[in-house]
Amino acid sequence: MPDLTVRVWRGGADGALVSYSVPRQASQTVLDVVTWIQRHLDPTLSYRFSCRVGMCGSCAMTVNGAPRWTCRTHVSRLGGDEITIEPLRNLPLVKDLVADMAPFFDKWAEVGGPFVAKEGVATDNGFARVEPASRDRQAVDAGIECIGCGVCYSACDTVAWNPKYLGPAALNRAWTLVNDRRDGARTERLTAVSGDAGCHACHTHTSCAELCPKGLSPTLSIAGLKRATALATVRGEI
């Protein structure tokens, strides 16, 4: 079985792809490939990972042109004997395969990412119950499993065209909170997502939904925000 030819981005924004020969292994993931290069060929290679089992999302990189979790991307499923590995797009580059996630999380905060408890909704035992079968709860459930890996942000063409665009993950988070009746910052959050760089800037290319490793659809969440902000504007709430 022939070795893999792996092209890896090295350096900063003005860096270049460097080729390595990596032996194939059973059940080999792209993260395994990157780790092998660092341990056996070049210890200066910089990359980010943590859990290795698809829970943290920190190993996300661009693999053969598409953002992916490298710990869950098996080499055998990519096909061929060549792999190109680059850092996530639409983010500043720190070094090699390490992208600066600060802009991504700054936008998450800009939409009011933290939950704000509404006064008067807690019960005697201190917990406000949201019925699982309720429409609002189902809307929350559809987007709540986001772990902030940045894959959707890297895949988004609108972010590439407009760096101020809040991005799929931040807007998805806003949608889950807008539908949470226990949250007390609904008006502020709708105001934050209704501007030129907010939900109405989305062109519905659905790259975020197609590539989300969790199977979420930020596109649907953004469509919900478009309806919610339009209705709030008509009602004079924002």
XYZ file of N, CA and C in Angstrom:
714
model
N 0.857 -1.196 0.000
C 0.000 0.000 0.000
C 0.890 1.243 0.000
N 0.704 2.149 -0.975
C 1.592 3.316 -1.074
C 1.402 4.275 0.092
N 2.500 4.976 0.420
C 2.425 5.997 1.454
C 1.557 7.156 0.986
N 1.108 7.925 1.949
C 0.334 9.118 1.650
C 1.261 10.296 1.349
N 0.887 11.082 0.371
C 1.556 12.356 0.143
C 0.693 13.432 0.800
N 1.238 14.047 1.822
C 0.459 14.997 2.615
C 1.063 16.392 2.477
N 0.267 17.317 1.972
C 0.706 18.705 1.856
C 0.121 19.487 3.027
N 0.984 20.107 3.800
C 0.575 20.796 5.024
C 0.991 22.255 4.952
N 0.073 23.130 5.353
C 0.409 24.559 5.365
C 1.399 24.827 6.488
N 2.503 25.501 6.148
C 3.514 25.854 7.135
C 3.758 27.354 7.126
N 3.923 27.903 8.325
C 4.214 29.322 8.449
C 2.977 30.142 8.728
N 3.086 31.451 8.476
C 1.978 32.364 8.700
C 1.170 32.573 7.437
N 0.548 33.749 7.346
C -0.305 34.034 6.195
C 0.472 34.020 4.886
N 1.777 34.286 4.958
C 2.608 34.284 3.759
C 3.388 32.975 3.618
N 2.930 31.936 4.293
C 3.605 30.641 4.256
C 3.313 29.885 2.970
N 3.522 28.571 3.021
C 3.331 27.760 1.826
C 3.048 26.319 2.235
N 2.573 25.539 1.286
C 2.338 24.117 1.518
C 3.652 23.353 1.410
N 3.877 22.453 2.370
C 5.075 21.616 2.382
C 4.629 20.157 2.308
N 5.276 19.371 1.471
C 4.887 17.978 1.269
C 5.649 17.032 2.196
N 4.921 16.019 2.698
C 5.503 14.993 3.544
C 5.002 13.634 3.059
N 5.791 12.624 3.294
C 5.385 11.255 3.004
C 5.057 10.574 4.322
N 3.819 10.085 4.433
C 3.344 9.510 5.686
C 2.841 8.090 5.427
N 3.271 7.110 6.215
C 2.797 5.736 6.001
C 1.326 5.589 6.356
N 0.654 4.762 5.607
C -0.748 4.457 5.907
C -0.826 3.536 7.127
N -1.896 3.714 7.895
C -2.126 2.872 9.058
C -3.599 2.504 9.130
N -3.909 1.462 9.848
C -5.300 1.034 10.003
C -6.095 2.075 10.771
N -7.320 2.325 10.308
C -8.241 3.259 10.977
C -7.603 4.628 11.188
N -6.809 5.060 10.252
C -6.047 6.304 10.366
C -6.926 7.535 10.122
N -6.847 8.488 11.020
C -7.559 9.747 10.839
C -6.589 10.821 10.359
N -7.140 11.921 9.905
C -6.288 13.033 9.479
C -5.508 13.586 10.670
N -6.123 13.592 11.835
C -5.392 14.032 13.030
C -4.212 13.105 13.320
N -4.392 11.798 13.093
C -3.281 10.854 13.237
C -2.143 11.215 12.283
N -2.499 11.607 11.078
C -1.499 11.974 10.074
C -0.702 13.194 10.541
N -1.411 14.213 11.002
C -0.738 15.427 11.464
C 0.166 15.118 12.657
N -0.332 14.302 13.574
C 0.456 13.930 14.753
C 1.706 13.146 14.358
N 1.574 12.258 13.376
C 2.728 11.471 12.909
C 3.801 12.384 12.331
N 3.371 13.374 11.553
C 4.337 14.313 10.972
C 5.082 15.059 12.076
N 4.335 15.516 13.086
C 4.980 16.280 14.157
C 5.917 15.419 14.994
N 5.549 14.182 15.216
C 6.349 13.312 16.081
C 7.528 12.656 15.366
N 7.411 12.467 14.052
C 8.439 11.708 13.339
C 9.222 12.527 12.307
N 8.643 13.610 11.808
C 9.303 14.344 10.736
C 9.663 15.783 11.098
N 8.784 16.480 11.773
C 9.047 17.892 12.071
C 8.367 18.304 13.377
N 9.096 18.328 14.498
C 8.502 18.669 15.788
C 8.078 20.125 15.909
N 8.416 20.957 14.921
C 8.018 22.368 14.991
C 6.622 22.618 14.441
N 5.991 21.583 13.872
C 4.648 21.746 13.320
C 3.658 22.084 14.427
N 2.914 23.159 14.234
C 1.941 23.607 15.238
C 0.532 23.276 14.791
N -0.249 22.686 15.683
C -1.654 22.399 15.428
C -2.364 22.308 16.764
N -3.693 22.231 16.722
C -4.481 22.264 17.961
C -5.396 21.041 18.013
N -5.434 20.397 19.173
C -6.373 19.298 19.392
C -6.521 19.104 20.895
N -7.536 18.331 21.286
C -7.706 18.049 22.705
C -8.266 16.653 22.915
N -9.582 16.477 22.708
C -10.235 15.231 23.140
C -9.961 14.044 22.231
N -9.795 14.272 20.943
C -9.553 13.244 19.923
C -10.766 12.355 19.649
N -11.923 12.665 20.221
C -13.097 11.800 20.046
C -14.331 12.575 19.577
N -14.150 13.757 19.000
C -15.283 14.478 18.439
C -16.161 15.177 19.445
N -15.593 15.625 20.556
C -16.390 16.329 21.563
C -15.989 17.797 21.730
N -14.732 18.132 21.460
C -14.261 19.498 21.720
C -14.239 20.373 20.474
N -13.995 19.789 19.315
C -13.968 20.550 18.070
C -12.688 21.326 17.820
N -11.715 21.232 18.729
C -10.522 22.058 18.599
C -9.587 21.612 17.477
N -9.775 20.395 16.958
C -8.888 19.892 15.904
C -9.376 20.256 14.505
N -10.354 21.131 14.391
C -10.893 21.479 13.074
C -9.825 22.133 12.192
N -9.720 21.655 10.978
C -8.798 22.190 9.978
C -9.460 22.075 8.608
N -8.837 22.642 7.618
C -9.332 22.524 6.251
C -8.635 21.337 5.588
N -9.417 20.341 5.212
C -8.876 19.113 4.636
C -9.406 18.957 3.210
N -8.501 18.950 2.259
C -8.883 18.861 0.838
C -9.940 19.904 0.480
N -9.755 21.090 1.011
C -10.603 22.222 0.656
C -11.844 22.419 1.493
N -12.144 21.497 2.423
C -13.358 21.602 3.231
C -13.000 21.577 4.720
N -13.636 22.431 5.533
C -13.364 22.394 6.969
C -13.960 21.135 7.592
N -13.180 20.489 8.452
C -13.619 19.232 9.062
C -12.983 19.074 10.444
N -13.589 18.202 11.252
C -12.911 17.724 12.450
C -11.913 16.679 11.990
N -10.649 16.897 12.224
C -9.652 15.939 11.743
C -9.662 14.645 12.549
N -10.155 14.677 13.794
C -10.193 13.448 14.582
C -11.281 12.495 14.115
N -12.262 13.001 13.380
C -13.352 12.171 12.881
C -13.283 11.962 11.368
N -12.273 12.502 10.741
C -12.128 12.359 9.290
C -11.124 11.247 9.007
N -11.609 10.113 8.533
C -10.743 8.966 8.264
C -10.128 9.089 6.867
N -8.855 8.789 6.818
C -8.118 8.885 5.561
C -8.751 7.999 4.491
N -9.210 6.827 4.874
C -9.773 5.886 3.907
C -11.018 6.435 3.219
N -11.712 7.355 3.862
C -12.929 7.911 3.292
C -12.662 9.099 2.371
N -11.446 9.609 2.418
C -11.106 10.736 1.550
C -10.830 10.271 0.126
N -10.311 9.048 -0.002
C -9.989 8.529 -1.322
C -8.665 9.080 -1.835
N -7.949 8.297 -2.593
C -6.687 8.740 -3.172
C -5.530 8.644 -2.195
N -4.362 9.054 -2.692
C -3.136 8.963 -1.905
C -2.578 10.330 -1.543
N -3.349 11.388 -1.767
C -2.869 12.734 -1.469
C -3.873 13.466 -0.581
N -3.349 14.192 0.391
C -4.181 14.977 1.302
C -3.562 16.361 1.445
N -4.407 17.373 1.400
C -3.952 18.740 1.638
C -4.606 19.238 2.917
N -3.785 19.687 3.860
C -4.282 20.117 5.165
C -3.868 21.570 5.401
N -4.865 22.402 5.655
C -4.637 23.826 5.877
C -5.416 24.271 7.118
N -5.111 25.454 7.644
C -5.877 25.951 8.801
C -7.282 26.356 8.387
N -8.152 26.540 9.368
C -9.499 27.038 9.077
C -9.424 28.386 8.376
N -10.319 28.585 7.437
C -10.367 29.841 6.693
C -11.206 30.881 7.437
N -11.123 32.110 6.965
C -11.905 33.235 7.497
C -11.490 33.634 8.910
N -10.335 33.170 9.349
C -9.813 33.510 10.672
C -8.341 33.890 10.540
N -7.838 34.779 11.420
C -6.409 35.107 11.374
C -5.572 33.854 11.636
N -4.436 33.771 10.992
C -3.569 32.618 11.159
C -2.500 32.908 12.203
N -2.370 32.023 13.179
C -1.318 32.147 14.181
C -0.029 31.551 13.629
N -0.085 30.262 13.286
C 1.076 29.579 12.710
C 0.653 28.201 12.237
N 1.130 27.812 11.081
C 0.889 26.475 10.536
C -0.611 26.179 10.458
N -1.097 25.247 11.292
C -2.498 24.824 11.244
C -3.329 25.426 12.373
N -2.780 26.420 13.043
C -3.456 27.032 14.187
C -4.075 28.361 13.781
N -5.400 28.420 13.797
C -6.119 29.668 13.507
C -6.475 30.365 14.808
N -6.515 31.684 14.758
C -6.903 32.490 15.920
C -8.430 32.514 15.988
N -9.007 31.911 17.025
C -10.459 31.806 17.144
C -11.110 33.033 17.779
N -10.320 34.037 18.143
C -10.864 35.195 18.847
C -12.006 35.889 18.097
N -11.875 36.176 16.788
C -12.996 36.823 16.088
C -14.277 35.996 16.124
N -14.139 34.686 16.044
C -15.292 33.780 16.084
C -16.032 33.918 17.415
N -15.301 33.868 18.520
C -15.940 33.948 19.826
C -16.355 35.376 20.180
N -15.668 36.367 19.627
C -16.088 37.759 19.833
C -17.485 37.984 19.251
N -17.751 37.385 18.102
C -19.070 37.533 17.481
C -20.128 36.761 18.259
N -19.741 35.627 18.823
C -20.652 34.868 19.688
C -21.084 35.752 20.852
N -20.128 36.492 21.407
C -20.453 37.401 22.515
C -21.263 38.598 22.030
N -21.008 39.041 20.813
C -21.688 40.219 20.267
C -23.192 40.005 20.124
N -23.614 38.787 19.867
C -25.051 38.512 19.729
C -25.709 38.269 21.088
N -24.920 38.341 22.157
C -25.466 38.046 23.480
C -25.479 36.562 23.747
N -24.349 35.906 23.502
C -24.263 34.463 23.649
C -24.595 33.922 25.035
N -24.184 34.617 26.111
C -24.507 34.099 27.453
C -26.002 34.180 27.759
N -26.500 33.182 28.429
C -27.891 33.160 28.872
C -28.108 34.231 29.932
N -29.230 34.959 29.824
C -29.593 36.001 30.805
C -30.912 35.596 31.449
N -30.868 35.230 32.696
C -32.071 34.740 33.366
C -33.137 35.824 33.480
N -34.352 35.466 33.121
C -35.481 36.385 33.226
C -36.051 36.316 34.643
N -36.367 37.457 35.178
C -36.940 37.499 36.519
C -38.358 36.932 36.517
N -38.666 36.181 37.569
C -40.028 35.717 37.757
C -40.393 34.427 37.066
N -39.414 33.713 36.475
C -39.757 32.463 35.804
C -39.329 31.228 36.601
N -38.542 31.413 37.640
C -38.096 30.269 38.437
C -39.244 29.714 39.276
N -39.235 28.412 39.502
C -40.247 27.764 40.326
C -39.751 27.687 41.769
N -40.546 27.051 42.633
C -40.184 26.968 44.042
C -38.861 26.239 44.269
N -38.565 25.270 43.409
C -37.315 24.533 43.588
C -36.137 25.178 42.867
N -36.371 26.341 42.283
C -35.286 27.086 41.656
C -35.072 26.818 40.189
N -35.862 25.913 39.586
C -35.681 25.567 38.183
C -36.935 25.918 37.390
N -36.756 26.592 36.289
C -37.869 26.887 35.391
C -37.969 25.770 34.359
N -39.099 25.158 34.286
C -39.278 24.017 33.381
C -39.789 24.477 32.017
N -39.173 23.939 30.979
C -39.630 24.175 29.616
C -40.116 22.834 29.076
N -41.372 22.741 28.731
C -41.952 21.474 28.295
C -41.247 20.963 27.030
N -40.775 19.727 27.051
C -40.051 19.172 25.898
C -40.850 19.195 24.604
N -42.175 19.058 24.701
C -43.005 18.996 23.498
C -43.385 20.374 22.969
N -43.017 21.439 23.686
C -43.414 22.778 23.256
C -42.678 23.176 21.971
N -43.304 24.041 21.199
C -42.720 24.471 19.926
C -41.395 25.192 20.139
N -41.344 26.053 21.163
C -40.114 26.792 21.433
C -38.980 25.857 21.817
N -39.304 24.856 22.650
C -38.262 23.928 23.071
C -37.728 23.121 21.900
N -38.583 22.753 20.976
C -38.136 22.000 19.804
C -37.242 22.861 18.913
N -37.550 24.158 18.844
C -36.702 25.066 18.073
C -35.324 25.194 18.709
N -35.296 25.217 20.046
C -34.020 25.263 20.760
C -33.237 23.975 20.532
N -33.921 22.839 20.661
C -33.257 21.541 20.515
C -32.572 21.394 19.167
N -33.147 22.003 18.136
C -32.609 21.847 16.786
C -31.230 22.467 16.631
N -30.876 23.412 17.526
C -29.584 24.082 17.358
C -28.695 24.088 18.581
N -29.131 23.437 19.652
C -28.449 23.596 20.936
C -27.129 22.839 21.031
N -26.895 21.861 20.163
C -25.721 21.001 20.299
C -24.431 21.588 19.714
N -24.455 22.842 19.294
C -23.235 23.478 18.768
C -22.147 23.503 19.833
N -20.921 23.113 19.465
C -19.808 23.130 20.415
C -18.762 24.187 20.066
N -19.073 25.059 19.098
C -18.174 26.165 18.798
C -16.871 25.764 18.132
N -16.915 24.823 17.219
C -15.688 24.351 16.572
C -15.196 25.293 15.479
N -16.100 26.094 14.906
C -15.724 27.043 13.865
C -15.795 26.505 12.455
N -16.230 25.258 12.270
C -16.316 24.688 10.925
C -17.280 25.495 10.052
N -18.445 25.828 10.595
C -19.424 26.583 9.804
C -18.903 27.967 9.441
N -18.195 28.582 10.365
C -17.632 29.916 10.142
C -16.594 29.869 9.024
N -15.776 28.831 9.030
C -14.756 28.662 7.994
C -15.373 28.366 6.638
N -16.521 27.681 6.646
C -17.176 27.300 5.393
C -18.007 28.416 4.788
N -18.284 29.462 5.552
C -19.253 30.486 5.145
C -18.669 31.481 4.135
N -19.257 31.530 2.958
C -18.822 32.484 1.934
C -19.136 33.914 2.330
N -20.224 34.118 3.064
C -20.588 35.471 3.466
C -19.550 36.052 4.420
N -19.020 35.239 5.309
C -17.943 35.695 6.192
C -16.722 36.094 5.367
N -16.424 35.305 4.324
C -15.278 35.609 3.466
C -15.461 36.951 2.762
N -16.686 37.245 2.343
C -16.957 38.505 1.649
C -17.085 39.682 2.611
N -17.660 39.415 3.779
C -17.941 40.471 4.748
C -17.434 40.048 6.126
N -16.206 40.405 6.471
C -15.627 39.981 7.751
C -16.437 40.431 8.969
N -17.306 41.417 8.812
C -18.113 41.873 9.936
C -19.347 40.991 10.175
N -19.664 40.148 9.209
C -20.826 39.270 9.340
C -20.693 38.404 10.585
N -21.763 38.306 11.357
C -21.711 37.605 12.638
C -21.435 36.121 12.500
N -21.843 35.534 11.418
C -21.514 34.138 11.163
C -22.561 33.154 11.649
N -22.544 31.941 11.101
C -23.582 30.941 11.390
C -23.662 30.521 12.848
N -22.531 30.288 13.496
C -22.560 29.778 14.868
C -23.137 30.793 15.841
N -22.726 32.050 15.720
C -23.226 33.090 16.617
C -24.730 33.298 16.417
N -25.159 33.307 15.170
C -26.582 33.496 14.893
C -27.400 32.291 15.341
N -26.837 31.113 15.189
C -27.513 29.909 15.679
C -27.692 29.982 17.193
N -26.662 30.445 17.895
C -26.760 30.602 19.346
C -27.839 31.624 19.702
N -27.892 32.714 18.979
C -28.913 33.724 19.239
C -30.314 33.141 19.072
N -30.492 32.302 18.060
C -31.802 31.700 17.803
C -32.234 30.786 18.944
N -31.305 30.005 19.484
C -31.670 29.128 20.597
C -32.111 29.938 21.809
N -31.488 31.081 22.044
C -31.850 31.902 23.195
C -33.131 32.701 22.960
N -33.347 33.125 21.729
C -34.592 33.826 21.399
C -35.797 32.937 21.670
N -35.629 31.635 21.521
C -36.721 30.694 21.735
C -36.782 30.141 23.157
N -35.903 30.596 24.015
C -35.889 30.140 25.406
C -36.676 31.129 26.252
N -37.855 30.729 26.709
C -38.722 31.661 27.442
C -38.145 32.070 28.785
N -37.110 31.400 29.236
C -36.473 31.759 30.497
C -35.450 32.884 30.332
N -35.090 33.189 29.081
C -34.068 34.202 28.818
C -34.679 35.597 28.819
N -33.985 36.535 29.456
C -34.540 37.879 29.609
C -33.943 38.930 28.700
N -33.170 38.528 27.690
C -32.520 39.522 26.829
C -32.967 39.392 25.380
N -34.208 39.001 25.165
C -34.689 38.741 23.806
C -34.615 39.986 22.928
N -35.097 41.110 23.440
C -35.123 42.341 22.640
C -33.715 42.778 22.272
N -32.822 42.758 23.248
C -31.437 43.159 22.991
C -30.782 42.239 21.969
N -31.100 40.953 22.059
C -30.494 39.987 21.160
C -31.024 40.156 19.731
N -32.314 40.369 19.591
C -32.878 40.598 18.254
C -32.314 41.875 17.641
N -32.110 42.878 18.468
C -31.509 44.113 17.972
C -30.092 43.857 17.474
N -29.345 43.044 18.208
C -27.955 42.761 17.850
C -27.830 42.010 16.528
N -28.803 41.176 16.201
C -28.696 40.350 14.988
C -29.419 40.954 13.793
N -30.049 42.109 13.970
C -30.865 42.677 12.891
C -30.118 43.683 12.027
N -28.859 43.987 12.357
C -28.105 44.973 11.605
C -27.596 44.458 10.270
N -26.792 45.291 9.602
C -26.286 44.954 8.269
C -25.413 43.699 8.276
N -24.744 43.427 9.397
C -23.866 42.268 9.486
C -24.538 41.096 10.190
N -25.849 41.188 10.368
C -26.583 40.167 11.101
C -27.248 39.135 10.213
N -28.388 38.643 10.669
C -29.037 37.514 10.000
C -29.450 37.817 8.558
N -29.782 39.070 8.266
C -30.258 39.400 6.914
C -29.128 39.448 5.887
N -27.877 39.347 6.366
C -26.746 39.304 5.439
C -26.506 37.896 4.897
N -27.165 36.898 5.478
C -26.985 35.511 5.038
C -27.570 35.318 3.643
N -26.814 34.664 2.767
C -27.261 34.416 1.399
C -27.792 32.991 1.207
N -27.920 32.259 2.300
C -28.510 30.913 2.292
C -27.800 29.978 1.319
N -26.483 29.953 1.386
C -25.722 29.009 0.570
C -25.704 27.611 1.190
N -26.066 27.524 2.456
C -26.199 26.274 3.228
C -24.890 25.505 3.427
N -23.748 26.137 3.197
C -22.475 25.452 3.447
C -22.343 25.081 4.913
N -22.865 25.938 5.787
C -22.786 25.674 7.222
C -23.546 24.402 7.580
N -24.716 24.236 7.013
C -25.529 23.052 7.305
C -24.926 21.802 6.689
N -24.374 21.927 5.494
C -23.815 20.762 4.799
C -22.574 20.224 5.492
N -21.808 21.107 6.131
C -20.522 20.692 6.689
C -20.500 20.601 8.204
N -21.571 20.982 8.890
C -21.588 20.923 10.352
C -21.375 19.486 10.822
N -20.336 19.227 11.608
C -20.090 17.853 12.068
C -21.170 17.328 13.010
N -21.940 18.236 13.608
C -23.005 17.830 14.526
C -24.339 17.659 13.816
N -24.370 17.915 12.520
C -25.607 17.766 11.765
C -26.623 18.862 12.032
N -26.163 20.016 12.504
C -27.071 21.130 12.758
C -27.289 21.925 11.474
N -28.301 22.781 11.493
C -28.578 23.633 10.340
C -28.671 25.091 10.777
N -27.528 25.768 10.863
C -27.581 27.200 11.147
C -28.423 27.970 10.133
N -28.540 27.452 8.916
C -29.356 28.105 7.899
C -30.803 28.246 8.365
N -31.346 27.195 8.971
C -32.714 27.250 9.483
C -32.820 28.218 10.655
N -31.810 28.233 11.516
C -31.815 29.156 12.647
C -31.797 30.600 12.165
N -30.985 30.859 11.154
C -30.895 32.219 10.611
C -32.206 32.623 9.952
N -32.845 31.684 9.266
C -34.158 31.975 8.669
C -35.161 32.323 9.760
N -35.084 31.620 10.893
C -35.962 31.936 12.011
C -35.701 33.317 12.557
N -34.440 33.704 12.638
C -34.104 35.045 13.106
C -34.593 36.121 12.141
N -34.542 35.840 10.855
C -35.050 36.800 9.871
C -36.540 37.063 10.112
N -37.287 35.999 10.359
C -38.723 36.159 10.630
C -38.949 36.893 11.955
N -38.183 36.508 12.969
C -38.366 37.097 14.295
C -38.022 38.577 14.315
N -36.939 38.968 13.627
C -36.563 40.382 13.608
C -37.550 41.208 12.790
N -38.053 40.621 11.700
C -39.045 41.341 10.894
C -40.316 41.585 11.704
N -40.765 40.564 12.427
C -41.972 40.703 13.241
C -41.751 41.686 14.377
N -40.588 41.631 15.000
C -40.292 42.563 16.096
C -40.222 44.006 15.595
N -39.764 44.178 14.364
C -39.699 45.525 13.786
C -41.104 46.050 13.525
N -41.966 45.219 12.971
C -43.362 45.619 12.711
C -44.063 45.995 14.008
N -43.768 45.270 15.056
C -44.404 45.522 16.353
C -43.778 46.676 17.123
N -42.683 47.212 16.578
C -42.012 48.329 17.247
C -41.191 47.913 18.445
N -40.810 46.636 18.509
C -40.029 46.142 19.652
C -38.543 46.421 19.488
N -38.092 46.548 18.251
C -36.692 46.847 18.002
C -36.599 47.984 16.983
